[in-house]
Amino acid sequence: MTYNKAVALLCEAGIENAETDAAILFEHFAGMAKHSLPFRRNEEIESRELMSALERRTAREPLQYILGEWEFFGLRFNLNSDCLCPRPDTELIVELALKNLPPRAHFCDIGTGSGAIAVSTAHYRKDTTAEAFDINENALSAASHNSVINGVSDRVMFTQADALAEDFLDGKRFDAILSNPPYIPAKVIPTLAPEVLLEPHRALDGGDDGLIFYRAITKKATSALNPGGFVLYEVGIGQAHDVAHIGEENGFTAEIYPDLAGIDRAVLLRKI
Ligand code: GLN
């Protein structure tokens, strides 16, 4: 297999960033440094690992699962197919959390997946402690591993829980609740890119209008937050005002923040 042939195969499979994806796979599975690619585009590489990775990618499996790891906020996260792939959009949530958490805060991350939000926030704010929840045990085991490799396992605790359960967060108290909950309206899911369809549906499906987790968590937050506490959500395109409204109905003030693409991506609800 040559790099040029691989790019052609990935293009044929309908992959937009075929050049970049091929470069990442050749680097990871054949040790071919990116800077050497211009001179090695037609070099025959024999590697079973590379062939199998290319097959998986042409079947539209996300690059993140094929590599088994991904970078988020400058840290490495191991992934399995029960974790949503960490996305750059979500870095905004961590950035806002780092800015807003009070000294020595105890926060939680609801639907932690690979642990991206909880682990990176705890990593960059060494004064904090956290509890990270997910319904999926396999995701929690990846998240817990990620807390070890990123040096926060003594400050982040992992708990299996259903965020929609009646007794969720009962008896718990936090200075902040962070979450990138499932927010895709159920009927939109079948129309998503093939890669997204290979991610856990449970991490995407936000019910009929995409907002069920925001309603459930915000209601719980009224009693689970310490005075002066806040809820910080990632939201989908077009959802920021609805989520702000859910916050206001529950007695919070709402602030909306755009991501780098100018899309309203984060909603911060402060307890009045
Ligand atoms: N950002 C993901 C997407 O648009 C959705 C993640 C989520 O539901 N929280 O595909």
mmCIF file of C-alpha atoms in Angstrom, residues 26-232:
data_model
loop_
_atom_site.group_PDB
_atom_site.id
_atom_site.type_symbol
_atom_site.label_atom_id
_atom_site.label_comp_id
_atom_site.label_asym_id
_atom_site.label_seq_id
_atom_site.Cartn_x
_atom_site.Cartn_y
_atom_site.Cartn_z
ATOM 1 C CA PHE A 26 0.644 6.173 8.035
ATOM 2 C CA GLU A 27 2.338 7.928 10.913
ATOM 3 C CA HIS A 28 0.640 5.857 13.615
ATOM 4 C CA PHE A 29 0.740 2.408 11.988
ATOM 5 C CA ALA A 30 3.791 2.620 9.701
ATOM 6 C CA GLY A 31 5.942 5.123 11.597
ATOM 7 C CA MET A 32 6.070 7.428 8.593
ATOM 8 C CA ALA A 33 6.741 10.950 9.884
ATOM 9 C CA LYS A 34 4.419 13.586 8.388
ATOM 10 C CA HIS A 35 7.298 15.764 7.200
ATOM 11 C CA SER A 36 8.720 12.861 5.159
ATOM 12 C CA LEU A 37 5.433 12.216 3.305
ATOM 13 C CA PRO A 38 6.104 14.499 0.320
ATOM 14 C CA PHE A 39 9.050 12.228 -0.631
ATOM 15 C CA ARG A 40 7.404 8.907 0.178
ATOM 16 C CA ARG A 41 3.951 9.150 -1.376
ATOM 17 C CA ASN A 42 4.564 6.199 -3.728
ATOM 18 C CA GLU A 43 6.635 4.022 -1.406
ATOM 19 C CA GLU A 44 5.138 0.532 -0.920
ATOM 20 C CA ILE A 45 4.497 -0.051 2.774
ATOM 21 C CA GLU A 46 3.768 -3.559 3.959
ATOM 22 C CA SER A 47 1.950 -3.537 7.244
ATOM 23 C CA ARG A 48 -1.004 -5.617 8.314
ATOM 24 C CA GLU A 49 -1.884 -3.097 11.024
ATOM 25 C CA LEU A 50 -1.942 -0.297 8.474
ATOM 26 C CA MET A 51 -4.133 -2.322 6.072
ATOM 27 C CA SER A 52 -6.605 -3.159 8.790
ATOM 28 C CA ALA A 53 -6.684 0.475 9.960
ATOM 29 C CA LEU A 54 -7.375 1.634 6.384
ATOM 30 C CA GLU A 55 -10.169 -0.910 6.036
ATOM 31 C CA ARG A 56 -11.753 0.326 9.243
ATOM 32 C CA ARG A 57 -11.478 3.933 8.117
ATOM 33 C CA THR A 58 -12.991 3.228 4.673
ATOM 34 C CA ALA A 59 -15.893 1.603 6.579
ATOM 35 C CA ARG A 60 -16.198 5.104 8.122
ATOM 36 C CA GLU A 61 -15.124 4.146 11.612
ATOM 37 C CA PRO A 62 -13.956 7.318 13.412
ATOM 38 C CA LEU A 63 -10.201 7.822 13.349
ATOM 39 C CA GLN A 64 -10.302 8.182 17.142
ATOM 40 C CA TYR A 65 -11.465 4.584 17.671
ATOM 41 C CA ILE A 66 -8.972 3.195 15.152
ATOM 42 C CA LEU A 67 -6.082 4.936 16.900
ATOM 43 C CA GLY A 68 -7.572 4.117 20.318
ATOM 44 C CA GLU A 69 -6.483 7.517 21.577
ATOM 45 C CA TRP A 70 -7.017 11.203 20.878
ATOM 46 C CA GLU A 71 -5.735 14.526 22.082
ATOM 47 C CA PHE A 72 -8.031 16.835 23.991
ATOM 48 C CA PHE A 73 -6.958 20.123 25.557
ATOM 49 C CA GLY A 74 -3.298 19.114 25.169
ATOM 50 C CA LEU A 75 -3.760 15.789 26.987
ATOM 51 C CA ARG A 76 -3.954 12.232 25.702
ATOM 52 C CA PHE A 77 -7.166 10.257 26.146
ATOM 53 C CA ASN A 78 -7.585 6.552 25.522
ATOM 54 C CA LEU A 79 -10.884 5.636 23.922
ATOM 55 C CA ASN A 80 -13.111 2.691 23.324
ATOM 56 C CA SER A 81 -16.286 2.559 21.240
ATOM 57 C CA ASP A 82 -18.437 3.177 24.348
ATOM 58 C CA CYS A 83 -16.976 6.673 24.647
ATOM 59 C CA LEU A 84 -18.094 9.598 22.525
ATOM 60 C CA CYS A 85 -15.017 10.868 20.653
ATOM 61 C CA PRO A 86 -13.696 13.979 22.401
ATOM 62 C CA ARG A 87 -14.335 16.995 20.142
ATOM 63 C CA PRO A 88 -12.558 20.346 19.961
ATOM 64 C CA ASP A 89 -15.911 22.130 20.605
ATOM 65 C CA THR A 90 -15.906 20.693 24.101
ATOM 66 C CA GLU A 91 -12.609 22.415 24.939
ATOM 67 C CA LEU A 92 -14.689 25.589 25.410
ATOM 68 C CA ILE A 93 -16.429 23.929 28.375
ATOM 69 C CA VAL A 94 -13.085 23.154 30.006
ATOM 70 C CA GLU A 95 -11.813 26.662 29.305
ATOM 71 C CA LEU A 96 -14.893 28.214 30.963
ATOM 72 C CA ALA A 97 -14.717 25.774 33.866
ATOM 73 C CA LEU A 98 -11.057 26.632 34.507
ATOM 74 C CA LYS A 99 -11.960 30.338 34.577
ATOM 75 C CA ASN A 100 -15.063 30.071 36.752
ATOM 76 C CA LEU A 101 -14.382 27.348 39.325
ATOM 77 C CA PRO A 102 -13.789 28.877 42.768
ATOM 78 C CA PRO A 103 -10.631 27.900 44.690
ATOM 79 C CA ARG A 104 -10.666 24.277 45.923
ATOM 80 C CA ALA A 105 -13.924 23.590 44.072
ATOM 81 C CA HIS A 106 -15.606 20.208 44.142
ATOM 82 C CA PHE A 107 -17.303 19.703 40.775
ATOM 83 C CA CYS A 108 -18.998 16.947 38.842
ATOM 84 C CA ASP A 109 -19.076 15.948 35.183
ATOM 85 C CA ILE A 110 -22.295 14.279 34.070
ATOM 86 C CA GLY A 111 -21.954 11.838 31.163
ATOM 87 C CA THR A 112 -18.194 11.898 31.341
ATOM 88 C CA GLY A 113 -17.557 9.365 28.524
ATOM 89 C CA SER A 114 -13.775 9.180 28.097
ATOM 90 C CA GLY A 115 -13.430 11.627 31.008
ATOM 91 C CA ALA A 116 -12.343 14.487 28.751
ATOM 92 C CA ILE A 117 -14.053 17.283 30.718
ATOM 93 C CA ALA A 118 -13.468 15.986 34.265
ATOM 94 C CA VAL A 119 -9.882 14.830 33.741
ATOM 95 C CA SER A 120 -8.635 17.872 31.858
ATOM 96 C CA THR A 121 -10.339 20.321 34.233
ATOM 97 C CA ALA A 122 -8.850 18.541 37.252
ATOM 98 C CA HIS A 123 -5.467 18.333 35.499
ATOM 99 C CA TYR A 124 -5.244 22.089 34.915
ATOM 100 C CA ARG A 125 -6.809 23.019 38.272
ATOM 101 C CA LYS A 126 -4.826 21.063 40.837
ATOM 102 C CA ASP A 127 -6.835 22.619 43.702
ATOM 103 C CA THR A 128 -10.065 20.887 42.645
ATOM 104 C CA THR A 129 -11.709 17.516 43.250
ATOM 105 C CA ALA A 130 -14.376 15.903 41.112
ATOM 106 C CA GLU A 131 -16.911 13.149 40.701
ATOM 107 C CA ALA A 132 -17.563 11.954 37.163
ATOM 108 C CA PHE A 133 -20.738 10.083 36.256
ATOM 109 C CA ASP A 134 -21.598 7.888 33.319
ATOM 110 C CA ILE A 135 -24.217 5.233 32.710
ATOM 111 C CA ASN A 136 -21.796 3.038 30.767
ATOM 112 C CA GLU A 137 -19.264 0.913 32.640
ATOM 113 C CA ASN A 138 -16.912 0.572 29.680
ATOM 114 C CA ALA A 139 -16.772 4.330 29.239
ATOM 115 C CA LEU A 140 -16.061 4.681 32.955
ATOM 116 C CA SER A 141 -13.171 2.249 32.742
ATOM 117 C CA ALA A 142 -11.618 4.298 29.908
ATOM 118 C CA ALA A 143 -12.242 7.495 31.904
ATOM 119 C CA SER A 144 -10.676 6.047 35.003
ATOM 120 C CA HIS A 145 -7.626 4.938 32.990
ATOM 121 C CA ASN A 146 -7.414 8.464 31.558
ATOM 122 C CA SER A 147 -7.428 9.908 35.066
ATOM 123 C CA VAL A 148 -4.393 7.731 35.845
ATOM 124 C CA ILE A 149 -2.354 8.616 32.753
ATOM 125 C CA ASN A 150 -3.124 12.301 33.254
ATOM 126 C CA GLY A 151 -2.198 12.288 36.930
ATOM 127 C CA VAL A 152 -5.569 13.092 38.532
ATOM 128 C CA SER A 153 -6.749 9.697 39.789
ATOM 129 C CA ASP A 154 -6.406 10.792 43.416
ATOM 130 C CA ARG A 155 -8.787 13.713 42.855
ATOM 131 C CA VAL A 156 -11.397 12.360 40.422
ATOM 132 C CA MET A 157 -13.857 9.702 41.472
ATOM 133 C CA PHE A 158 -15.935 7.748 38.950
ATOM 134 C CA THR A 159 -19.507 6.643 39.590
ATOM 135 C CA GLN A 160 -21.896 4.694 37.434
ATOM 136 C CA ALA A 161 -25.257 6.466 37.363
ATOM 137 C CA ASP A 162 -28.240 7.248 35.157
ATOM 138 C CA ALA A 163 -28.636 11.022 34.958
ATOM 139 C CA LEU A 164 -32.361 10.580 34.304
ATOM 140 C CA ALA A 165 -32.963 8.456 37.424
ATOM 141 C CA GLU A 166 -35.293 9.909 40.037
ATOM 142 C CA ASP A 167 -32.646 9.765 42.777
ATOM 143 C CA PHE A 168 -29.686 11.016 40.696
ATOM 144 C CA LEU A 169 -27.467 13.439 42.710
ATOM 145 C CA ASP A 170 -29.611 12.933 45.830
ATOM 146 C CA GLY A 171 -27.524 13.879 48.871
ATOM 147 C CA LYS A 172 -24.644 15.215 46.719
ATOM 148 C CA ARG A 173 -23.282 18.756 46.754
ATOM 149 C CA PHE A 174 -21.031 20.449 44.222
ATOM 150 C CA ASP A 175 -19.660 23.904 43.504
ATOM 151 C CA ALA A 176 -20.187 23.272 39.806
ATOM 152 C CA ILE A 177 -21.937 20.804 37.541
ATOM 153 C CA LEU A 178 -20.322 20.370 34.123
ATOM 154 C CA SER A 179 -21.899 18.385 31.328
ATOM 155 C CA ASN A 180 -21.849 17.676 27.628
ATOM 156 C CA PRO A 181 -25.018 15.599 27.708
ATOM 157 C CA PRO A 182 -26.592 13.755 24.771
ATOM 158 C CA TYR A 183 -28.335 16.557 22.849
ATOM 159 C CA ILE A 184 -29.240 15.359 19.377
ATOM 160 C CA PRO A 185 -33.017 15.179 18.826
ATOM 161 C CA ALA A 186 -33.867 11.469 18.399
ATOM 162 C CA LYS A 187 -35.278 11.866 14.899
ATOM 163 C CA VAL A 188 -32.141 13.628 13.643
ATOM 164 C CA ILE A 189 -29.845 10.736 14.607
ATOM 165 C CA PRO A 190 -30.402 8.622 11.453
ATOM 166 C CA THR A 191 -29.315 11.605 9.325
ATOM 167 C CA LEU A 192 -25.893 11.998 10.985
ATOM 168 C CA ALA A 193 -22.555 11.245 9.305
ATOM 169 C CA PRO A 194 -21.630 7.525 9.184
ATOM 170 C CA GLU A 195 -18.806 8.146 11.706
ATOM 171 C CA VAL A 196 -21.195 9.636 14.266
ATOM 172 C CA LEU A 197 -23.567 6.688 13.826
ATOM 173 C CA LEU A 198 -20.738 4.418 14.992
ATOM 174 C CA GLU A 199 -20.503 6.390 18.240
ATOM 175 C CA PRO A 200 -22.665 5.288 21.179
ATOM 176 C CA HIS A 201 -26.262 6.373 20.450
ATOM 177 C CA ARG A 202 -26.843 6.723 24.127
ATOM 178 C CA ALA A 203 -24.250 9.498 24.226
ATOM 179 C CA LEU A 204 -26.029 11.375 21.419
ATOM 180 C CA ASP A 205 -29.764 10.878 21.918
ATOM 181 C CA GLY A 206 -31.308 13.818 23.764
ATOM 182 C CA GLY A 207 -34.927 12.640 23.349
ATOM 183 C CA ASP A 208 -37.643 14.139 21.121
ATOM 184 C CA ASP A 209 -36.379 17.728 21.237
ATOM 185 C CA GLY A 210 -32.788 17.004 22.303
ATOM 186 C CA LEU A 211 -33.311 18.753 25.636
ATOM 187 C CA ILE A 212 -34.330 16.032 28.127
ATOM 188 C CA PHE A 213 -30.960 15.930 29.880
ATOM 189 C CA TYR A 214 -30.845 19.722 30.273
ATOM 190 C CA ARG A 215 -34.286 19.677 31.914
ATOM 191 C CA ALA A 216 -33.467 16.783 34.250
ATOM 192 C CA ILE A 217 -30.004 17.988 35.287
ATOM 193 C CA THR A 218 -31.027 21.643 35.755
ATOM 194 C CA LYS A 219 -33.875 20.600 38.050
ATOM 195 C CA LYS A 220 -31.478 18.482 40.117
ATOM 196 C CA ALA A 221 -28.920 21.301 40.162
ATOM 197 C CA THR A 222 -31.210 23.563 42.188
ATOM 198 C CA SER A 223 -30.550 21.412 45.282
ATOM 199 C CA ALA A 224 -27.184 19.821 44.357
ATOM 200 C CA LEU A 225 -25.273 23.108 44.033
ATOM 201 C CA ASN A 226 -23.606 24.991 46.850
ATOM 202 C CA PRO A 227 -24.474 28.715 47.150
ATOM 203 C CA GLY A 228 -22.780 30.634 44.336
ATOM 204 C CA GLY A 229 -22.479 27.447 42.311
ATOM 205 C CA PHE A 230 -23.008 27.075 38.590
ATOM 206 C CA VAL A 231 -24.014 24.630 35.887
ATOM 207 C CA LEU A 232 -22.002 24.667 32.677
#
